[in-house]
PDB file of C-alpha atoms in Angstrom:
ATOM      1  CA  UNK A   1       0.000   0.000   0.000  1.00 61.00           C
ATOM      2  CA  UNK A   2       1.862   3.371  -0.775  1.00 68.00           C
ATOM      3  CA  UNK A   3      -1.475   5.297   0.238  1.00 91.00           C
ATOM      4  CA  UNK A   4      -0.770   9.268   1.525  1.00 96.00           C
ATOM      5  CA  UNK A   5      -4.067  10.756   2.748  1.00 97.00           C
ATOM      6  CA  UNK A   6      -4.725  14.504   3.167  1.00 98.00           C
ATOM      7  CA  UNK A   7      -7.477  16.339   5.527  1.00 97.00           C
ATOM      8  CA  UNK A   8      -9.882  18.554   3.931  1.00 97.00           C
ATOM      9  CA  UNK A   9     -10.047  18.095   0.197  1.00 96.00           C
ATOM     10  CA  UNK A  10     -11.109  21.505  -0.380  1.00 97.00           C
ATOM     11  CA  UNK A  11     -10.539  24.306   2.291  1.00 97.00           C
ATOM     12  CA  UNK A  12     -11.890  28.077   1.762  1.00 96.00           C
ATOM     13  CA  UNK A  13     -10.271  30.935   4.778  1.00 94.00           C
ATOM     14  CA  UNK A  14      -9.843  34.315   4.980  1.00 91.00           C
ATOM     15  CA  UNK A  15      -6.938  36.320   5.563  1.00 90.00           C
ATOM     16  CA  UNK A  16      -7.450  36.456   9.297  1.00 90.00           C
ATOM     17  CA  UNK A  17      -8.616  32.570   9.795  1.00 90.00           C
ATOM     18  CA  UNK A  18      -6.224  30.655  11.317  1.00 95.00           C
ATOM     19  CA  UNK A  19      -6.296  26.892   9.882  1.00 96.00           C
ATOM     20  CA  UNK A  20      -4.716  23.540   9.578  1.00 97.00           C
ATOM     21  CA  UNK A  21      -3.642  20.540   6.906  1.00 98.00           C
ATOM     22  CA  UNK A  22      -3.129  17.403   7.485  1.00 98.00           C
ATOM     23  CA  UNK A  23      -1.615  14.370   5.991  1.00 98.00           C
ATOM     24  CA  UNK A  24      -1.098  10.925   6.875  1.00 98.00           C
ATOM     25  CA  UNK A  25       1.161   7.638   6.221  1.00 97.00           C
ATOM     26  CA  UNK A  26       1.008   4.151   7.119  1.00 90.00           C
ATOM     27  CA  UNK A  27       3.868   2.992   5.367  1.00 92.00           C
ATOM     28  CA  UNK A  28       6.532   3.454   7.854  1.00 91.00           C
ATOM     29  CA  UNK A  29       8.269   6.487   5.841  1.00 92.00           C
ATOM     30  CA  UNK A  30      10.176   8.558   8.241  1.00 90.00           C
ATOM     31  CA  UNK A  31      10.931  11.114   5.303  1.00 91.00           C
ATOM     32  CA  UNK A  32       7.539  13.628   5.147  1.00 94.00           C
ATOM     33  CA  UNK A  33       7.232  16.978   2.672  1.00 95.00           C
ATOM     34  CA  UNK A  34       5.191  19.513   1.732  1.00 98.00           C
ATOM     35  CA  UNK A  35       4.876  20.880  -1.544  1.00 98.00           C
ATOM     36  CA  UNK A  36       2.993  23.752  -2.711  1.00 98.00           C
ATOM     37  CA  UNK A  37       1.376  23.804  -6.816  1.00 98.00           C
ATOM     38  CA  UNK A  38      -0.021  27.086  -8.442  1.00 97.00           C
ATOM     39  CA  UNK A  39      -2.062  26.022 -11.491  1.00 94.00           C
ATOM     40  CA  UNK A  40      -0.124  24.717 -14.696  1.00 91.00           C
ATOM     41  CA  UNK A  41       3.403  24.742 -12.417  1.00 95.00           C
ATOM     42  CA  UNK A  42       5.007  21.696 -10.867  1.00 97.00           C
ATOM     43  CA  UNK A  43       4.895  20.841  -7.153  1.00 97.00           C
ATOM     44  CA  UNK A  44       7.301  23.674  -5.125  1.00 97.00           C
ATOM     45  CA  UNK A  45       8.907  21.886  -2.096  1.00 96.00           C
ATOM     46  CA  UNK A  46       8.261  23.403   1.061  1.00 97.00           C
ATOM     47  CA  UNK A  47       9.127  21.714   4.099  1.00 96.00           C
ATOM     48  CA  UNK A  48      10.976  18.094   4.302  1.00 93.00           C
ATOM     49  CA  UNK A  49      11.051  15.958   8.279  1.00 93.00           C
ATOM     50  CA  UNK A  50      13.366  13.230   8.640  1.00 90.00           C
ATOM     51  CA  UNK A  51      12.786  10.944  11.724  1.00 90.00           C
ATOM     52  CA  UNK A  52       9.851  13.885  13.156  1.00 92.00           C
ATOM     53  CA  UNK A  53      13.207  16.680  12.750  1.00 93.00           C
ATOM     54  CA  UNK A  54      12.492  19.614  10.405  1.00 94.00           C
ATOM     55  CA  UNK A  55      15.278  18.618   8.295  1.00 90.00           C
ATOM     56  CA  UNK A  56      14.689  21.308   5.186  1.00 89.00           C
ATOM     57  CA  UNK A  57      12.659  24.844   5.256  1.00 92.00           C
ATOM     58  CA  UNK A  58      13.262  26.462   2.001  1.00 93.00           C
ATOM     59  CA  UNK A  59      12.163  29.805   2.929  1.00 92.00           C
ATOM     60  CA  UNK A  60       8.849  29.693   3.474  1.00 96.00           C
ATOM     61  CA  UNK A  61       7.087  32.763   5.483  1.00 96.00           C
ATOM     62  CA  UNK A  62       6.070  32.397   8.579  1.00 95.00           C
ATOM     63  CA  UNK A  63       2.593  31.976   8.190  1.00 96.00           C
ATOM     64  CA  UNK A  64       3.496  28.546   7.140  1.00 98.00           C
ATOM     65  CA  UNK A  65       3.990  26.345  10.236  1.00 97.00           C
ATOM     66  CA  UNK A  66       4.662  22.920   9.990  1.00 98.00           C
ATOM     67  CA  UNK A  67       4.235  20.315  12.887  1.00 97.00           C
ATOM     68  CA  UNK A  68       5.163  16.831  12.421  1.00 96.00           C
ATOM     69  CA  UNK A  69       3.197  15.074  16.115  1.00 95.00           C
ATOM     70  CA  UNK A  70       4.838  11.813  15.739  1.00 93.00           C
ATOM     71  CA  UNK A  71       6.472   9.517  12.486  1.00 90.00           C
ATOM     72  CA  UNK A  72       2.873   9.079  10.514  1.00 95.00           C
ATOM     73  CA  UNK A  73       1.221  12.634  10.997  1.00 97.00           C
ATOM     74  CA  UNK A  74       2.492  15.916   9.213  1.00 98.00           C
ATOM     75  CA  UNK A  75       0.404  19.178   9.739  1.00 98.00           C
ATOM     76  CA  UNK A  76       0.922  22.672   8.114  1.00 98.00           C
ATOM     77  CA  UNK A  77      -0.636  25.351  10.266  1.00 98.00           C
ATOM     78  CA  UNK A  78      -2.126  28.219   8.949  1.00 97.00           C
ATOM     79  CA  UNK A  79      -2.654  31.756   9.814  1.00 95.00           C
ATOM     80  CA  UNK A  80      -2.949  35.215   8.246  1.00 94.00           C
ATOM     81  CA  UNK A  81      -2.586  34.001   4.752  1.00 94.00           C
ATOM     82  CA  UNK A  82      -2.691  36.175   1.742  1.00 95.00           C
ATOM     83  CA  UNK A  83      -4.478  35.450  -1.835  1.00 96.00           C
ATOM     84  CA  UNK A  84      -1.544  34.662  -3.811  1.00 96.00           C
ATOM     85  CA  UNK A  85      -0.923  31.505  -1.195  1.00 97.00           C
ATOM     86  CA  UNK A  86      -4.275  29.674  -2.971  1.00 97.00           C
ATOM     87  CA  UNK A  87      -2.648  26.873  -4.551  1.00 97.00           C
ATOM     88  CA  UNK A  88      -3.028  23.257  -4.221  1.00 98.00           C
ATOM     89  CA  UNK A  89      -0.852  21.749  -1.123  1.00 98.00           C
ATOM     90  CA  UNK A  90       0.884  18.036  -1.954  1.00 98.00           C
ATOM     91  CA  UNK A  91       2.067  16.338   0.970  1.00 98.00           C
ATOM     92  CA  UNK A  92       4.686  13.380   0.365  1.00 96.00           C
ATOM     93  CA  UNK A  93       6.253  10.773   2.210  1.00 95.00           C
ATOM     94  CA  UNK A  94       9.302   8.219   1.537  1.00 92.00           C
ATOM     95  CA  UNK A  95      11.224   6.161   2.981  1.00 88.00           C
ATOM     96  CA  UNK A  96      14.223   8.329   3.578  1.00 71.00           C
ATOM     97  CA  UNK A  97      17.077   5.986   2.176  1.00 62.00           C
ATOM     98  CA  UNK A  98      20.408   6.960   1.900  1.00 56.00           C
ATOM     99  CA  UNK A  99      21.608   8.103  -1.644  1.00 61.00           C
ATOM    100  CA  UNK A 100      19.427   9.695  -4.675  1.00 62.00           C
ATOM    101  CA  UNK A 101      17.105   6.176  -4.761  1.00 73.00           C
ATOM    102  CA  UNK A 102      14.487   7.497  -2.287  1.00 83.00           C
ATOM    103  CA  UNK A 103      10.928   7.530  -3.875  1.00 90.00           C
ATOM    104  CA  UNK A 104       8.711  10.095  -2.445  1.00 93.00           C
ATOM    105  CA  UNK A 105       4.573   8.811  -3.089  1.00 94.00           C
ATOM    106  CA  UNK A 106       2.039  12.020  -2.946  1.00 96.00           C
ATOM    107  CA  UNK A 107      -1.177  12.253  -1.417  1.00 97.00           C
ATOM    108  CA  UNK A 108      -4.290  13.800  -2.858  1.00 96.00           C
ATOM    109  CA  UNK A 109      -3.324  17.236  -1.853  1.00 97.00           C
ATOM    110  CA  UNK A 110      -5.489  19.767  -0.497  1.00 98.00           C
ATOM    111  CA  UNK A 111      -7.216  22.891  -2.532  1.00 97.00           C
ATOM    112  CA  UNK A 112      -6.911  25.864  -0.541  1.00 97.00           C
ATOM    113  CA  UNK A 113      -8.538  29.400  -1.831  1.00 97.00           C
ATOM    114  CA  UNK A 114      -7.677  32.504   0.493  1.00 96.00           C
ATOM    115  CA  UNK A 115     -10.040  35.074   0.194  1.00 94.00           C
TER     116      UNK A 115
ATOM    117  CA  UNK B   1      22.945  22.397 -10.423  1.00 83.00           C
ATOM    118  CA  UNK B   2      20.446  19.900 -11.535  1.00 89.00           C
ATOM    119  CA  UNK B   3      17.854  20.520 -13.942  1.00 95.00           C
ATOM    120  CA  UNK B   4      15.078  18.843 -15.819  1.00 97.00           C
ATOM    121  CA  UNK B   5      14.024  19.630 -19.248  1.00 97.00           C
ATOM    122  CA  UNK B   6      10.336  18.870 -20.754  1.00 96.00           C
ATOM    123  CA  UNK B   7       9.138  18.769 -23.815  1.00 89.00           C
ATOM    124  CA  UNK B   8       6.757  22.100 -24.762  1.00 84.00           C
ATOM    125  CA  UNK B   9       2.488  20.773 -23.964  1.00 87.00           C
ATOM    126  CA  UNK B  10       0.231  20.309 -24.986  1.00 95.00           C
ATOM    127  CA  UNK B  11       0.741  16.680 -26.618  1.00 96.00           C
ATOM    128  CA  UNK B  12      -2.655  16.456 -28.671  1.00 97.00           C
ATOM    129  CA  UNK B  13      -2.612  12.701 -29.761  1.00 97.00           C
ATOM    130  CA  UNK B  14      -5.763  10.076 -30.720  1.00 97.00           C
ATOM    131  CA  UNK B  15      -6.578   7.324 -29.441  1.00 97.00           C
ATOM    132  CA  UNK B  16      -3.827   4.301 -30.057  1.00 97.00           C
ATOM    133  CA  UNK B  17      -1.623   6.668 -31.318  1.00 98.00           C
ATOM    134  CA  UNK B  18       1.879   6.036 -30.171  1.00 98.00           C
ATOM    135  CA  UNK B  19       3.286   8.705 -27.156  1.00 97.00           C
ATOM    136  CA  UNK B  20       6.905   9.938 -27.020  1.00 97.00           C
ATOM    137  CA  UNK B  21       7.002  12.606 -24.280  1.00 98.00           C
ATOM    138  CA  UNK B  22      10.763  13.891 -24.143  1.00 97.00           C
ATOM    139  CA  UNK B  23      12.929  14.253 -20.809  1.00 98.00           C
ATOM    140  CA  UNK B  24      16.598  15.354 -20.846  1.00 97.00           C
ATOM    141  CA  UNK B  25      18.389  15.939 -17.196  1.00 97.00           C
ATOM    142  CA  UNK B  26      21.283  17.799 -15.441  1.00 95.00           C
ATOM    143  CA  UNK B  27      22.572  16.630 -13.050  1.00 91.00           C
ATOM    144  CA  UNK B  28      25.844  15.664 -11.019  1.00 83.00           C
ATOM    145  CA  UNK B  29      26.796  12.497  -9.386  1.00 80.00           C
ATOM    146  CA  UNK B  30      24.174   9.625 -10.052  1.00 82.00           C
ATOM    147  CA  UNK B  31      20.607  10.503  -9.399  1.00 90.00           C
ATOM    148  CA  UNK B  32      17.547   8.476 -10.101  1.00 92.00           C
ATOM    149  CA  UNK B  33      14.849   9.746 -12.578  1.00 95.00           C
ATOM    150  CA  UNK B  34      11.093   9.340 -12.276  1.00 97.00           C
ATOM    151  CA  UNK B  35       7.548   9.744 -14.509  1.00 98.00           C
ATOM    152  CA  UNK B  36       4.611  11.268 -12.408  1.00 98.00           C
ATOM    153  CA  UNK B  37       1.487  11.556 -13.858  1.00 98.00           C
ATOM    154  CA  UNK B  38      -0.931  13.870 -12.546  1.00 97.00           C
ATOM    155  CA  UNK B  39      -4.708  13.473 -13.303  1.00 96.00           C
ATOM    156  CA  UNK B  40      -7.173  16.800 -13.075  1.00 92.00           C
ATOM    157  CA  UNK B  41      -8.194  17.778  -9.482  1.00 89.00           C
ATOM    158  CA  UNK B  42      -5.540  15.275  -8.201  1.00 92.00           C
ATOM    159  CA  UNK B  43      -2.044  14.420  -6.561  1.00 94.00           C
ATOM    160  CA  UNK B  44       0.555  13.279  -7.928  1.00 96.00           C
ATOM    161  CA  UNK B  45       0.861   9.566  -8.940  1.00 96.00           C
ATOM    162  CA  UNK B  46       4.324   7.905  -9.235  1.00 96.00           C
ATOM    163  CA  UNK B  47       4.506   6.070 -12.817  1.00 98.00           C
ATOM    164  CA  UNK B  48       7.577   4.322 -13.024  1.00 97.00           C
ATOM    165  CA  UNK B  49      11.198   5.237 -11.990  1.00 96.00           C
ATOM    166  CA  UNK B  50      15.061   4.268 -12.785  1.00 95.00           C
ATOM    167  CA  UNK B  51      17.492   4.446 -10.852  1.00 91.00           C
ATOM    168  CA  UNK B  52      20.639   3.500 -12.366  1.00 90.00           C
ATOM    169  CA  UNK B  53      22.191   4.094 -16.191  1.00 92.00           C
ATOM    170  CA  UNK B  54      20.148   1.469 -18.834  1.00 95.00           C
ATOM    171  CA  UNK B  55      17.528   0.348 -16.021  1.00 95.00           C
ATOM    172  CA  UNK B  56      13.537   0.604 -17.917  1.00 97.00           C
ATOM    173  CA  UNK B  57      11.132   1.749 -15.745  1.00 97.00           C
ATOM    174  CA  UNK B  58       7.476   0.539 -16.897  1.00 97.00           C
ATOM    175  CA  UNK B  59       4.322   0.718 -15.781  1.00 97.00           C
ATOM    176  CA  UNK B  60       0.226   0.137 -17.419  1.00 96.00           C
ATOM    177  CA  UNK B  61       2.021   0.102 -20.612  1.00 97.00           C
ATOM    178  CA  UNK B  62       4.115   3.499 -20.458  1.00 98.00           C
ATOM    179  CA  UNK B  63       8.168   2.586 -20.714  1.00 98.00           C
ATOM    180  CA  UNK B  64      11.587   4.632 -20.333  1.00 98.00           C
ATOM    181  CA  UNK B  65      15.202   4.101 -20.005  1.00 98.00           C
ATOM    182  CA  UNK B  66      17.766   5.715 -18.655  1.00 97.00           C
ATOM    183  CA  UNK B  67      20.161   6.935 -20.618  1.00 96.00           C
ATOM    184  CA  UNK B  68      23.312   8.174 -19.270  1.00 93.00           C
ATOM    185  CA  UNK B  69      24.957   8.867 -22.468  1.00 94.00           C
ATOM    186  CA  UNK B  70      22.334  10.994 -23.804  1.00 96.00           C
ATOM    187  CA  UNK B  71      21.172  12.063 -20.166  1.00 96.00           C
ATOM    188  CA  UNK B  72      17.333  11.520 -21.077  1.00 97.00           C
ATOM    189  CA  UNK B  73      14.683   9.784 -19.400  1.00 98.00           C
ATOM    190  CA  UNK B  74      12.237   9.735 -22.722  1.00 98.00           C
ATOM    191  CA  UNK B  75       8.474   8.292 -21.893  1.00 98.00           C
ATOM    192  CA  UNK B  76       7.030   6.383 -24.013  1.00 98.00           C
ATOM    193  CA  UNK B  77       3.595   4.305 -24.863  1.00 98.00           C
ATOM    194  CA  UNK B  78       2.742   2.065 -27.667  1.00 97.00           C
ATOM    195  CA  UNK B  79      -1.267   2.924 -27.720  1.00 97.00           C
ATOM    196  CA  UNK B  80      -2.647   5.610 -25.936  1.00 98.00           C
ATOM    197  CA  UNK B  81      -6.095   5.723 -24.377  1.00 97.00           C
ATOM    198  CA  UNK B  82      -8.595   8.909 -23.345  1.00 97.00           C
ATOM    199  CA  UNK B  83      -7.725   7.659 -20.035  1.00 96.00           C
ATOM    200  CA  UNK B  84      -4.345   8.811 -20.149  1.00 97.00           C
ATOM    201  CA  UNK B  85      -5.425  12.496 -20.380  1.00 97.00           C
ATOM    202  CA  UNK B  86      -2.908  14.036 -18.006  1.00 97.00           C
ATOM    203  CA  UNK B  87      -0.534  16.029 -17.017  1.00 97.00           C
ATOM    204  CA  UNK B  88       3.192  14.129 -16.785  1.00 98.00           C
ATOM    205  CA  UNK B  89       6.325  15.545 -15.173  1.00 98.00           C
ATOM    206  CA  UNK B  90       9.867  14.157 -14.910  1.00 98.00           C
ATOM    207  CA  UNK B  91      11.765  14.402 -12.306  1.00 97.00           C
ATOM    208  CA  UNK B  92      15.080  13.639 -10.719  1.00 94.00           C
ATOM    209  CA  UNK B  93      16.056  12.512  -7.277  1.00 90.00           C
ATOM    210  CA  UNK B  94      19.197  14.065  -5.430  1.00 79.00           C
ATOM    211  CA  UNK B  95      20.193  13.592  -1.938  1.00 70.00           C
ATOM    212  CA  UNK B  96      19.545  17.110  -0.106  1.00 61.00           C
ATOM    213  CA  UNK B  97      21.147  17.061   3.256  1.00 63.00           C
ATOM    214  CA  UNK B  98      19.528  14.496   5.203  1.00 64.00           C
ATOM    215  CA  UNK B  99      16.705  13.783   2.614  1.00 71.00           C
ATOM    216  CA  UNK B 100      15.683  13.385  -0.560  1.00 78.00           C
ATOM    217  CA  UNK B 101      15.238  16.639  -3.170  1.00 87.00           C
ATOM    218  CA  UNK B 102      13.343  16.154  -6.465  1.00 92.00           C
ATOM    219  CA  UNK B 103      13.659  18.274  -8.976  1.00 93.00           C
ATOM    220  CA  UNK B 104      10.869  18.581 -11.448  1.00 97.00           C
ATOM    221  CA  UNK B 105      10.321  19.671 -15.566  1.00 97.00           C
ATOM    222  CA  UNK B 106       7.928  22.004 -15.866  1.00 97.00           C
ATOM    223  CA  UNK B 107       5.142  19.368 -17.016  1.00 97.00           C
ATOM    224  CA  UNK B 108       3.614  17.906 -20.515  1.00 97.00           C
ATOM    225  CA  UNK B 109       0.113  18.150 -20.902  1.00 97.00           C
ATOM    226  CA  UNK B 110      -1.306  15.189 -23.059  1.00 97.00           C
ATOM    227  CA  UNK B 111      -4.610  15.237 -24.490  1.00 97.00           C
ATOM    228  CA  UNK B 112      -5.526  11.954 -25.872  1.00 97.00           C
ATOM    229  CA  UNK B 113      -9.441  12.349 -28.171  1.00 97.00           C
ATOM    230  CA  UNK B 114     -11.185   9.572 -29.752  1.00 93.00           C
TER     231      UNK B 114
END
């Protein structure tokens, strides 16, 4: 089963909302990421945890925090978003082996529209 | 640095027409190349991957090899089918610090009519 689930589907927020994604594994990955896709783009990596450690922030704002609560749950909290962030967020898990061979399986992603 | 290259969407093809959808890489060292195929309204789905020179990766009838000497991951698929209406990006693995890093084309939109 390579099976990545992701928590809502669709979520709608304003600028002041504070909300949160979530994404799940039950493949024993201990690698996690979060992407981010505007329309017609490919998926921009936004957060990696190895073992449950934020191993890789590639400059995302603030108003981007990530939790990872133990090795099967990864969360992205939410809070005073702005439009241009509507895009649709991948999460992604692997296995985290050593060397360039590590295959990362995506969830459904979730479609988030800031208004 | 490492780079991906995609062929210019979209791929307008009928159905059982043969697909060639072209990849060429940079990279350094050895990394391993992949096909995702991405459906409307969804994730991403892994297709098939390589991850050493002259291994085929295959998959529900869609084929590539690596090729080192040419540095191209090219897919291919003998007979196409509506169902294969997508969007397909390439991609190549590279160890980032203490994980993985894939680097992605920009994607290939195929639109397959009967």
């Amino acid at each position: 089963d390579t099976e990545v689930t992701q928590t809502p589907k669709h979520l709608v927020m304003g600028m002041t909302n504070k909300k949160s994604l979530k994404c799940e594994q039950h493949m024993g990955h201990r690698a996690m990421y979060w992407y981010k896709q505007k329309a017609k783009k490919p998926p921009e990596l936004m957060f990696v945890y190895s073992y449950e450690k934020l191993s890789i922030n590639e400059s995302v704002p603030s108003r981007f925090s990530p939790e990872c609560p133990n090795s099967s749950l990864l969360n992205l909290h939410l809070h005073a978003l702005q439009p241009e962030d509507s895009a649709l967020y991948l999460c992604a898990s692997s296995h985290r082996t050593s060397g360039s061979t590590d295959t990362q399986y995506f969830g459904p992603g979730t479609r988030l529209t800031v208004l | 640095g490492n780079s991906v290259t995609q062929m210019e969407g979209p791929v307008t093809l009928s159905e059982e027409a043969f697909l060639t959808i072209n990849c060429t890489y940079t990279a350094t060292g050895y990394p391993s190349l992949f096909w995702y195929v991405q459906y409307p309204g969804e994730g991403l789905q892994l297709l098939l991957k390589a991850t050493k020179a002259d291994d085929k990766g295959s998959n529900k009838g869609f084929e590539a090899t690596y090729r080192k000497e040419t540095t191209s991951f090219h897919l291919e698929k003998g007979s196409v089918q509506v169902s294969d209406s997508a969007v397909y990006f390439c991609a190549l693995s590279y160890r980032g610090g203490t994980a993985s890093k894939l680097t992605f084309g920009t994607g290939t939109r195929l639109q397959v009519t009967l």
